[in-house]
Amino acid sequence: MSRLTARFWVDAYLARLRVFDISAFVVAHGDDTGGAVLVKLATLDGNAVVYQRSFDLASGERVWAELTSGAETEVDEAVARQLSFDPDLWVIEVEDRAGRHLLDHEGLA
């Protein structure tokens, strides 16, 4: 199965979020073709969670796993560290008080 380019996936993800009226921003524009993607969910209460795409070894499926969570300032520091050694990285910031990120929706893994 061929993989989607990072840019295509990001554009599709942002469009899906707009359908649900969820605010999202590209914080770091990575490599259009093969850049990895981090999704930061800010719940607008001072906390945040960052998700990264990984593989579930048991099922062989792609899943979104929590990279880090906690105070938003600490989460931002973790994202900055990731960016410091991966310049091809995309970072998408989702802002939703209800904690919706849609990464569990079909087609987004």
mmCIF file of C-alpha atoms in Angstrom:
data_model
loop_
_atom_site.group_PDB
_atom_site.id
_atom_site.type_symbol
_atom_site.label_atom_id
_atom_site.label_comp_id
_atom_site.label_asym_id
_atom_site.label_seq_id
_atom_site.Cartn_x
_atom_site.Cartn_y
_atom_site.Cartn_z
ATOM 1 C CA MET A 1 0.000 0.000 0.000
ATOM 2 C CA SER A 2 1.434 3.375 -0.930
ATOM 3 C CA ARG A 3 1.680 6.124 1.644
ATOM 4 C CA LEU A 4 0.158 9.563 1.365
ATOM 5 C CA THR A 5 2.539 12.490 1.346
ATOM 6 C CA ALA A 6 2.758 14.386 4.607
ATOM 7 C CA ARG A 7 1.367 17.536 2.959
ATOM 8 C CA PHE A 8 -1.653 15.675 1.581
ATOM 9 C CA TRP A 9 -2.396 14.127 4.992
ATOM 10 C CA VAL A 10 -2.042 17.477 6.802
ATOM 11 C CA ASP A 11 -4.348 19.226 4.325
ATOM 12 C CA ALA A 12 -6.955 16.463 4.658
ATOM 13 C CA TYR A 13 -6.705 16.518 8.459
ATOM 14 C CA LEU A 14 -7.162 20.294 8.625
ATOM 15 C CA ALA A 15 -10.174 20.034 6.311
ATOM 16 C CA ARG A 16 -11.738 17.339 8.516
ATOM 17 C CA LEU A 17 -11.216 19.504 11.614
ATOM 18 C CA ARG A 18 -12.912 22.452 9.880
ATOM 19 C CA VAL A 19 -15.990 20.286 9.228
ATOM 20 C CA PHE A 20 -16.324 19.826 13.000
ATOM 21 C CA ASP A 21 -15.547 23.517 13.661
ATOM 22 C CA ILE A 22 -12.315 22.676 15.502
ATOM 23 C CA SER A 23 -9.525 25.265 15.330
ATOM 24 C CA ALA A 24 -6.149 24.054 14.099
ATOM 25 C CA PHE A 25 -2.922 25.651 12.916
ATOM 26 C CA VAL A 26 0.266 24.503 11.228
ATOM 27 C CA VAL A 27 2.921 25.469 13.787
ATOM 28 C CA ALA A 28 5.834 23.877 11.918
ATOM 29 C CA HIS A 29 5.814 23.079 8.200
ATOM 30 C CA GLY A 30 7.864 19.950 7.653
ATOM 31 C CA ASP A 31 8.921 18.133 4.535
ATOM 32 C CA ASP A 32 6.009 17.974 2.083
ATOM 33 C CA THR A 33 6.725 14.416 1.042
ATOM 34 C CA GLY A 34 8.004 12.423 3.978
ATOM 35 C CA GLY A 35 7.943 14.549 7.087
ATOM 36 C CA ALA A 36 6.609 13.056 10.295
ATOM 37 C CA VAL A 37 3.616 14.728 11.945
ATOM 38 C CA LEU A 38 3.002 15.646 15.573
ATOM 39 C CA VAL A 39 -0.459 16.768 16.663
ATOM 40 C CA LYS A 40 -0.645 18.958 19.751
ATOM 41 C CA LEU A 41 -4.068 19.176 21.376
ATOM 42 C CA ALA A 42 -4.470 22.256 23.573
ATOM 43 C CA THR A 43 -7.606 22.143 25.715
ATOM 44 C CA LEU A 44 -7.329 25.878 26.487
ATOM 45 C CA ASP A 45 -7.071 25.273 30.229
ATOM 46 C CA GLY A 46 -3.274 25.362 30.412
ATOM 47 C CA ASN A 47 -2.874 21.682 29.510
ATOM 48 C CA ALA A 48 -1.979 19.920 26.297
ATOM 49 C CA VAL A 49 -1.227 16.513 24.804
ATOM 50 C CA VAL A 50 1.043 15.676 21.870
ATOM 51 C CA TYR A 51 0.336 12.684 19.666
ATOM 52 C CA GLN A 52 2.692 10.979 17.241
ATOM 53 C CA ARG A 53 1.920 8.329 14.691
ATOM 54 C CA SER A 54 3.394 4.942 15.486
ATOM 55 C CA PHE A 55 2.798 1.257 14.821
ATOM 56 C CA ASP A 56 0.866 -1.101 17.058
ATOM 57 C CA LEU A 57 3.123 -4.144 17.088
ATOM 58 C CA ALA A 58 0.264 -6.451 18.050
ATOM 59 C CA SER A 59 -1.969 -5.529 15.113
ATOM 60 C CA GLY A 60 0.552 -4.067 12.662
ATOM 61 C CA GLU A 61 -1.722 -1.046 12.265
ATOM 62 C CA ARG A 62 -0.754 2.607 12.403
ATOM 63 C CA VAL A 63 -2.044 4.331 15.533
ATOM 64 C CA TRP A 64 -1.738 7.709 17.197
ATOM 65 C CA ALA A 65 0.121 7.368 20.484
ATOM 66 C CA GLU A 66 0.568 9.969 23.187
ATOM 67 C CA LEU A 67 4.105 11.357 23.121
ATOM 68 C CA THR A 68 3.692 13.628 26.140
ATOM 69 C CA SER A 69 1.038 15.465 28.117
ATOM 70 C CA GLY A 70 0.770 17.960 30.944
ATOM 71 C CA ALA A 71 1.153 21.687 31.362
ATOM 72 C CA GLU A 72 1.123 23.344 27.961
ATOM 73 C CA THR A 73 4.471 25.067 28.545
ATOM 74 C CA GLU A 74 6.131 21.698 29.254
ATOM 75 C CA VAL A 75 4.469 20.156 26.208
ATOM 76 C CA ASP A 76 5.714 23.046 24.059
ATOM 77 C CA GLU A 77 9.251 22.424 25.345
ATOM 78 C CA ALA A 78 8.986 18.747 24.343
ATOM 79 C CA VAL A 79 7.806 19.745 20.862
ATOM 80 C CA ALA A 80 10.690 22.229 20.562
ATOM 81 C CA ARG A 81 13.156 19.441 21.438
ATOM 82 C CA GLN A 82 11.658 17.238 18.723
ATOM 83 C CA LEU A 83 11.940 20.079 16.202
ATOM 84 C CA SER A 84 15.574 20.684 17.165
ATOM 85 C CA PHE A 85 16.624 17.293 15.829
ATOM 86 C CA ASP A 86 14.004 16.783 13.093
ATOM 87 C CA PRO A 87 13.715 19.793 10.770
ATOM 88 C CA ASP A 88 11.341 17.817 8.491
ATOM 89 C CA LEU A 89 8.744 17.544 11.268
ATOM 90 C CA TRP A 90 5.227 18.918 10.903
ATOM 91 C CA VAL A 91 3.507 20.217 14.042
ATOM 92 C CA ILE A 92 -0.240 20.778 13.969
ATOM 93 C CA GLU A 93 -1.817 22.546 16.951
ATOM 94 C CA VAL A 94 -5.467 21.740 17.595
ATOM 95 C CA GLU A 95 -7.396 23.897 20.059
ATOM 96 C CA ASP A 96 -10.566 22.418 21.514
ATOM 97 C CA ARG A 97 -11.965 22.750 25.032
ATOM 98 C CA ALA A 98 -13.750 19.401 24.680
ATOM 99 C CA GLY A 99 -10.483 17.645 23.813
ATOM 100 C CA ARG A 100 -11.530 16.611 20.297
ATOM 101 C CA HIS A 101 -8.696 15.835 17.904
ATOM 102 C CA LEU A 102 -10.412 13.368 15.531
ATOM 103 C CA LEU A 103 -7.277 11.212 15.270
ATOM 104 C CA ASP A 104 -9.416 8.227 16.237
ATOM 105 C CA HIS A 105 -11.651 8.760 13.185
ATOM 106 C CA GLU A 106 -11.402 6.314 10.301
ATOM 107 C CA GLY A 107 -8.839 7.244 7.676
ATOM 108 C CA LEU A 108 -6.641 9.410 9.906
ATOM 109 C CA ALA A 109 -4.232 6.770 11.205
#
